[in-house]
Amino acid sequence: MNLRIEATGGVTYVEPVGRLDFDAAPGFQEAVERVLSSAGKSSTAVIIDGTGLEYVSSAGLRAFLLAARSAQRSGIAFALCALQPAVREVFELSGFNRIIPVHADRASALAQAQQGRT
Amino acid sequence: VTLPTVVTPVRRCADAVRAKVRGLAQLLLEGRGTYARAFENLILTLVIFSIASIGVESIPGLPQWATRALRVAEILVVAIFTFEYLLRIVAARNKIAFIFSYQGMVDLLAIAPFYLLGLDARWLRALRLLRLLRVLKLQTHFLETVVEERTRELAEKNAALEKAQAQLKAELEVARSLQLAILPAAFPARSGCEAAARMIPATTMGGDFYDYIELPDGEIGLVIADVSGHGVPAAFFMAVARTNLRELAVHHTDPGQCLAQTNDALCAQNPLDLFVTVFYCVLDPKSGVLRYANGGHNPPYIRRAAGAVESLSGAGGLVLGAMPGARYPTHTVQLLRGDRLVLYTDGVTEAFNPAEELYGAHRLVDEVHVHGGGTPAALVERICQSVTNFAGSAPQSDDITLTVLTWGAP
């Protein structure tokens, strides 16, 4: 899996492309941790853009859970957006959409993150 | 006294002495100990010294005492080189081969001029420069020693790695047998109920399990669960989850409450942040009432006696172990005579084929719809076959687990 990372106006977007399974999860987790630790200086929100995310296994869910926790610890808003239907279903089924905000697109994720800050 | 009886002990004694000398020679020349190293350093020093002395000798107007000292030194050096040369012959397994080898010739050339021409031959000095070759030879020798040592270290490291890997593999085997041993062998005997189950562990070993729990009042608890991740941690967490659920189920007959309690217990003992998806239901075998709660698991299917397949998709809760305090609503469904309940893990629906396509829920529903009329064991077998046929040569990355229950079978 590949990661596209893009930081604009205090928000870092992370776009994982491919399958987030048992093999890809550690790399993804590490990358998000790095983004979170460097985001502390410039960004107030990290948004995962799921446009290119084809599949998430339970190990992938765990990576999201750990990332959300670590974002919470560092006081950074953490959200998901633009999930493909199959991935969205995994989040709903596992109940993860109740602990990590899932939005339709970047704009609404950003609006929510900024609202949460004020 | 005949001749052989005298000769034999003498020969034996000579053999023993020869063996001893050769052993010592080998120790000094080929060993890796302090003596061998010291001897090697001594020879190298002498070679360098003798080459330097050639230069010093050629200085015009050298005092008499210096010339004399250098001559004495030269005799000593040649004596030691000769000793070394003989020692090498003694140590060599094939003496002729050694004498005519490059190394043997160089050793000989370093001392031969002295014996052939004496100390005073004027062109001896030039021949003595041949000792330079010895420096090169020693250098090669050093290199070889270093390479040999590195090779040995590498071999040792490889062996250690192999051992560690074997140990890891053995541990995985233990975890796998733990995982399999935990699964119940048989469904509790109740009239009108029949169940079958199967788990096909993944190559990397996941953490699926299913369980039947005998509850007070003759009810039966049915569990199917899938721990996130693979390997030993997953197997461990699975064992912890299963034990907790089993214990709590007896005290909390409401499935939602049971899952909430189990979740809190798991959150309190979860150093690796693993989690488990659990579908838990309680069947009253007398009435066919099924109460269930879902902790992030794939919703099971009910195949009605007439063949229609329904999903038990009542709202669920969060996976267990992720966050304390999570709530799980309990739903109720009435089973009718001849209905089948099909519980499964995502190893079934998310099996990939070599073209990277998912098996998918639709294939499972088709199988259940078309072939669900027989015994539970037959349906379990049928679905497993279908999934493995679909996956073909693609590696199985997740456990495949299935449980089928019939109620009120005639």
XYZ file of C-alpha atoms in Angstrom, chain B residues 4-370:
367
model
C 59.782 -58.097 14.798
C 59.127 -58.075 18.573
C 62.011 -55.651 19.039
C 61.222 -53.575 15.995
C 57.498 -53.158 16.662
C 57.811 -51.283 20.009
C 60.562 -49.098 18.585
C 58.503 -48.298 15.527
C 55.470 -47.624 17.661
C 57.509 -45.311 19.846
C 58.871 -43.517 16.791
C 55.371 -43.178 15.390
C 54.159 -41.724 18.643
C 57.004 -39.199 18.755
C 56.386 -38.235 15.130
C 52.696 -37.766 15.804
C 53.492 -35.632 18.833
C 55.953 -33.444 16.922
C 53.560 -33.041 14.046
C 50.794 -32.126 16.490
C 52.998 -29.459 18.040
C 54.039 -28.161 14.639
C 50.457 -27.901 13.544
C 49.550 -26.170 16.783
C 52.297 -23.611 16.182
C 51.619 -23.059 12.485
C 47.953 -23.654 11.892
C 46.356 -23.238 15.312
C 44.302 -20.244 16.351
C 45.766 -19.960 19.834
C 48.203 -17.488 21.381
C 51.297 -19.515 20.396
C 50.388 -19.687 16.734
C 49.683 -15.971 16.626
C 52.887 -15.090 18.448
C 54.922 -17.301 16.114
C 53.311 -15.735 13.075
C 54.067 -12.245 14.395
C 57.676 -13.236 15.141
C 58.194 -14.476 11.567
C 56.665 -11.339 10.097
C 58.855 -9.129 12.301
C 61.971 -11.053 11.281
C 61.111 -10.772 7.584
C 60.699 -7.013 7.877
C 63.846 -6.746 9.987
C 65.945 -8.749 7.511
C 64.740 -6.666 4.577
C 65.510 -3.464 6.476
C 68.948 -4.810 7.358
C 69.762 -5.252 3.668
C 69.214 -1.538 3.269
C 71.280 -0.674 6.339
C 74.168 -2.940 5.201
C 74.458 -1.091 1.911
C 75.138 2.216 3.673
C 78.799 3.045 2.968
C 81.177 3.515 5.913
C 79.128 1.492 8.375
C 81.105 0.933 11.609
C 82.683 -2.449 12.085
C 80.563 -3.404 15.100
C 77.351 -2.701 13.201
C 78.371 -4.897 10.277
C 79.228 -7.655 12.689
C 75.938 -7.318 14.577
C 74.025 -7.466 11.305
C 75.867 -10.647 10.281
C 75.034 -12.316 13.598
C 71.430 -11.202 13.208
C 71.361 -12.593 9.667
C 72.599 -15.973 10.867
C 69.907 -16.002 13.587
C 67.206 -15.009 11.144
C 68.203 -17.737 8.700
C 68.313 -20.265 11.564
C 64.801 -19.351 12.633
C 63.533 -19.358 9.028
C 65.112 -22.772 8.546
C 63.463 -24.046 11.713
C 60.158 -22.699 10.496
C 60.636 -24.261 7.048
C 61.384 -27.682 8.555
C 58.455 -27.303 10.920
C 56.167 -26.648 7.988
C 57.397 -29.772 6.259
C 56.792 -31.803 9.409
C 53.307 -30.335 9.824
C 52.315 -30.785 6.192
C 50.115 -33.752 5.443
C 51.574 -34.063 1.964
C 55.227 -33.091 2.334
C 56.226 -33.291 -1.337
C 53.255 -31.157 -2.299
C 54.242 -28.582 0.312
C 57.879 -28.398 -0.826
C 56.817 -27.722 -4.401
C 53.940 -25.412 -3.534
C 54.273 -21.647 -4.023
C 54.496 -21.163 -0.280
C 57.143 -23.880 0.096
C 59.281 -22.473 -2.742
C 59.168 -18.963 -1.344
C 60.185 -20.235 2.085
C 63.080 -22.154 0.544
C 64.268 -19.240 -1.615
C 64.407 -17.061 1.479
C 67.061 -19.286 3.079
C 68.670 -21.219 0.186
C 71.154 -18.476 -0.892
C 72.667 -18.503 2.583
C 73.387 -22.230 2.446
C 74.537 -22.273 -1.183
C 76.702 -19.186 -1.285
C 77.564 -18.335 2.289
C 77.361 -15.024 4.048
C 79.813 -13.174 1.865
C 78.612 -13.810 -1.647
C 78.299 -10.360 -3.140
C 75.080 -10.952 -5.045
C 73.528 -12.736 -2.079
C 72.084 -9.416 -1.027
C 69.961 -9.226 -4.124
C 68.672 -12.741 -3.574
C 67.793 -11.918 -0.004
C 65.288 -9.442 -1.364
C 63.273 -12.474 -2.369
C 62.115 -12.384 1.238
C 59.785 -9.616 0.122
C 57.734 -12.411 -1.357
C 57.340 -13.743 2.145
C 55.694 -10.508 3.219
C 53.164 -10.913 0.430
C 52.673 -14.534 1.372
C 52.090 -13.671 5.001
C 49.645 -10.998 3.975
C 47.649 -13.531 1.968
C 47.815 -15.819 4.932
C 46.454 -13.096 7.220
C 43.650 -12.352 4.780
C 42.736 -15.994 4.599
C 42.643 -16.186 8.364
C 40.368 -13.166 8.557
C 38.057 -14.528 5.857
C 37.972 -17.885 7.588
C 37.107 -16.268 10.886
C 34.337 -14.161 9.344
C 32.939 -17.217 7.585
C 32.888 -19.092 10.838
C 31.163 -16.189 12.621
C 28.595 -16.022 9.846
C 27.943 -19.742 10.082
C 27.501 -19.413 13.830
C 25.072 -16.532 13.401
C 23.152 -18.471 10.776
C 22.895 -21.430 13.087
C 21.617 -19.179 15.878
C 19.045 -17.661 13.517
C 17.901 -21.052 12.379
C 17.553 -22.145 15.960
C 15.519 -19.049 16.834
C 13.297 -19.614 13.838
C 12.727 -23.240 14.761
C 11.833 -22.123 18.270
C 9.401 -19.549 16.926
C 7.825 -22.136 14.690
C 7.459 -24.502 17.628
C 5.815 -21.727 19.649
C 3.408 -21.025 16.802
C 2.556 -24.710 16.713
C 1.807 -24.590 20.433
C -0.394 -21.535 19.946
C -2.178 -23.235 17.096
C -2.880 -26.363 19.096
C -4.042 -24.153 21.963
C -6.402 -22.446 19.551
C -7.786 -25.740 18.290
C -7.993 -27.355 21.725
C -10.150 -24.511 22.988
C -12.905 -25.232 20.478
C -15.720 -27.360 21.858
C -15.851 -30.893 20.529
C -19.589 -31.368 20.636
C -22.812 -29.392 20.851
C -24.760 -29.915 24.087
C -27.380 -32.623 23.592
C -30.873 -31.070 23.362
C -33.819 -32.642 21.644
C -34.662 -30.902 18.408
C -31.330 -29.046 18.183
C -28.413 -29.985 16.064
C -25.226 -28.074 15.332
C -21.986 -28.464 13.420
C -18.940 -26.242 13.252
C -15.582 -26.055 11.626
C -12.523 -23.867 11.744
C -9.781 -23.926 9.114
C -6.834 -22.046 10.635
C -4.939 -19.644 8.359
C -1.304 -20.269 7.497
C -0.299 -17.299 9.655
C -2.797 -18.323 12.327
C -5.570 -15.934 13.262
C -7.693 -15.832 16.373
C -11.117 -17.162 15.410
C -13.154 -19.247 17.804
C -16.630 -20.561 18.357
C -18.157 -21.883 21.544
C -21.280 -23.506 22.962
C -22.125 -22.602 26.532
C -24.645 -24.512 28.671
C -26.611 -21.941 30.616
C -28.952 -22.279 33.617
C -32.581 -23.129 32.674
C -31.394 -25.347 29.823
C -30.609 -22.489 27.463
C -27.619 -22.653 25.163
C -25.211 -19.840 24.434
C -23.617 -19.739 20.998
C -20.497 -17.691 20.301
C -18.564 -16.907 17.177
C -15.627 -14.523 17.390
C -12.635 -13.187 15.521
C -9.602 -11.642 17.214
C -7.741 -8.916 15.301
C -4.231 -9.765 14.208
C -2.386 -13.044 13.893
C 0.021 -15.351 15.645
C 0.706 -15.926 19.298
C -0.798 -12.601 20.538
C -4.088 -13.357 18.762
C -4.198 -16.916 20.123
C -3.555 -15.608 23.619
C -6.183 -12.903 23.420
C -8.623 -15.424 22.017
C -8.080 -17.691 25.034
C -8.616 -14.756 27.413
C -11.747 -13.594 25.546
C -13.233 -17.053 25.435
C -12.669 -17.673 29.151
C -14.120 -14.313 30.155
C -17.167 -14.703 27.968
C -17.783 -18.232 29.192
C -17.645 -17.179 32.830
C -19.729 -14.033 32.421
C -22.367 -15.751 30.270
C -23.475 -17.870 33.212
C -24.146 -14.772 35.341
C -25.512 -12.472 32.645
C -28.131 -14.308 30.643
C -28.934 -11.181 28.648
C -26.558 -11.356 25.637
C -26.042 -7.573 25.406
C -25.191 -7.318 29.065
C -22.882 -10.295 28.799
C -20.970 -8.639 25.941
C -20.762 -5.325 27.839
C -19.283 -7.109 30.869
C -16.889 -9.108 28.718
C -15.801 -5.937 26.926
C -14.994 -4.199 30.203
C -13.075 -7.250 31.426
C -11.062 -7.408 28.195
C -10.301 -3.684 28.189
C -8.817 -4.084 31.651
C -6.340 -6.744 30.497
C -5.353 -5.715 27.018
C -1.718 -4.570 26.873
C -1.430 -5.095 23.105
C -4.579 -3.165 22.166
C -6.073 -6.160 20.423
C -9.797 -6.508 20.013
C -12.279 -9.189 19.134
C -15.500 -9.161 17.158
C -18.129 -11.319 18.872
C -21.587 -12.442 17.942
C -23.281 -13.953 20.955
C -26.758 -15.460 21.065
C -28.801 -17.437 23.567
C -31.255 -20.036 22.325
C -34.155 -21.371 24.313
C -34.394 -24.864 22.821
C -37.958 -25.270 24.081
C -39.484 -22.194 22.473
C -37.032 -21.430 19.667
C -36.615 -17.867 20.919
C -33.172 -16.547 20.052
C -31.789 -13.487 21.830
C -28.617 -12.002 20.421
C -26.141 -9.144 20.629
C -23.405 -8.203 18.241
C -19.978 -6.759 19.081
C -18.769 -5.687 15.658
C -19.129 -9.104 14.047
C -20.500 -10.028 10.623
C -24.255 -10.496 11.071
C -25.198 -14.197 10.886
C -27.892 -15.518 8.583
C -31.136 -17.332 9.270
C -32.232 -19.691 6.568
C -35.950 -20.174 6.923
C -37.302 -23.655 6.348
C -38.645 -22.600 2.963
C -35.217 -21.429 1.808
C -35.343 -17.645 2.286
C -32.152 -16.231 3.825
C -32.351 -13.311 6.293
C -29.527 -11.381 7.871
C -29.546 -10.881 11.660
C -28.595 -7.274 11.153
C -30.091 -5.695 14.264
C -27.951 -2.770 15.427
C -24.728 -3.944 17.007
C -22.050 -2.411 19.167
C -18.334 -1.833 19.107
C -15.808 -4.652 18.853
C -14.800 -5.952 22.314
C -11.584 -4.760 23.929
C -11.370 -1.394 22.154
C -13.120 0.916 24.621
C -14.512 0.318 28.104
C -18.141 1.157 28.760
C -19.412 0.176 25.318
C -23.077 -0.880 25.164
C -24.605 -3.731 23.208
C -28.334 -3.844 22.458
C -30.041 -7.224 22.734
C -32.397 -8.280 19.942
C -34.847 -11.148 19.795
C -35.870 -13.344 16.892
C -38.244 -16.278 16.829
C -36.882 -19.398 15.156
C -39.432 -21.576 13.398
C -39.321 -25.303 12.935
C -36.600 -26.262 10.447
C -34.854 -22.867 10.483
C -31.076 -22.812 10.299
C -28.782 -20.305 11.925
C -25.468 -19.736 10.086
C -22.669 -18.044 12.026
C -19.394 -17.259 10.230
C -16.258 -15.121 10.401
C -14.912 -12.817 7.719
C -12.410 -15.502 6.725
C -15.332 -16.914 4.737
C -16.586 -13.774 2.985
C -13.167 -12.176 2.649
C -11.386 -15.172 1.147
C -9.498 -14.055 -1.958
C -8.971 -15.993 -5.135
C -5.768 -15.722 -7.215
C -7.392 -12.886 -9.223
C -7.739 -10.976 -5.900
C -11.549 -11.111 -5.936
C -13.466 -11.512 -2.679
C -15.644 -14.538 -2.041
C -18.229 -12.087 -0.760
C -21.466 -12.380 1.162
C -23.506 -13.073 -1.979
C -21.750 -16.394 -2.626
C -22.270 -17.417 0.988
C -25.959 -16.487 0.848
C -26.334 -18.495 -2.382
C -24.802 -21.587 -0.798
C -26.976 -21.240 2.297
C -30.079 -20.705 0.187
C -29.502 -23.594 -2.221
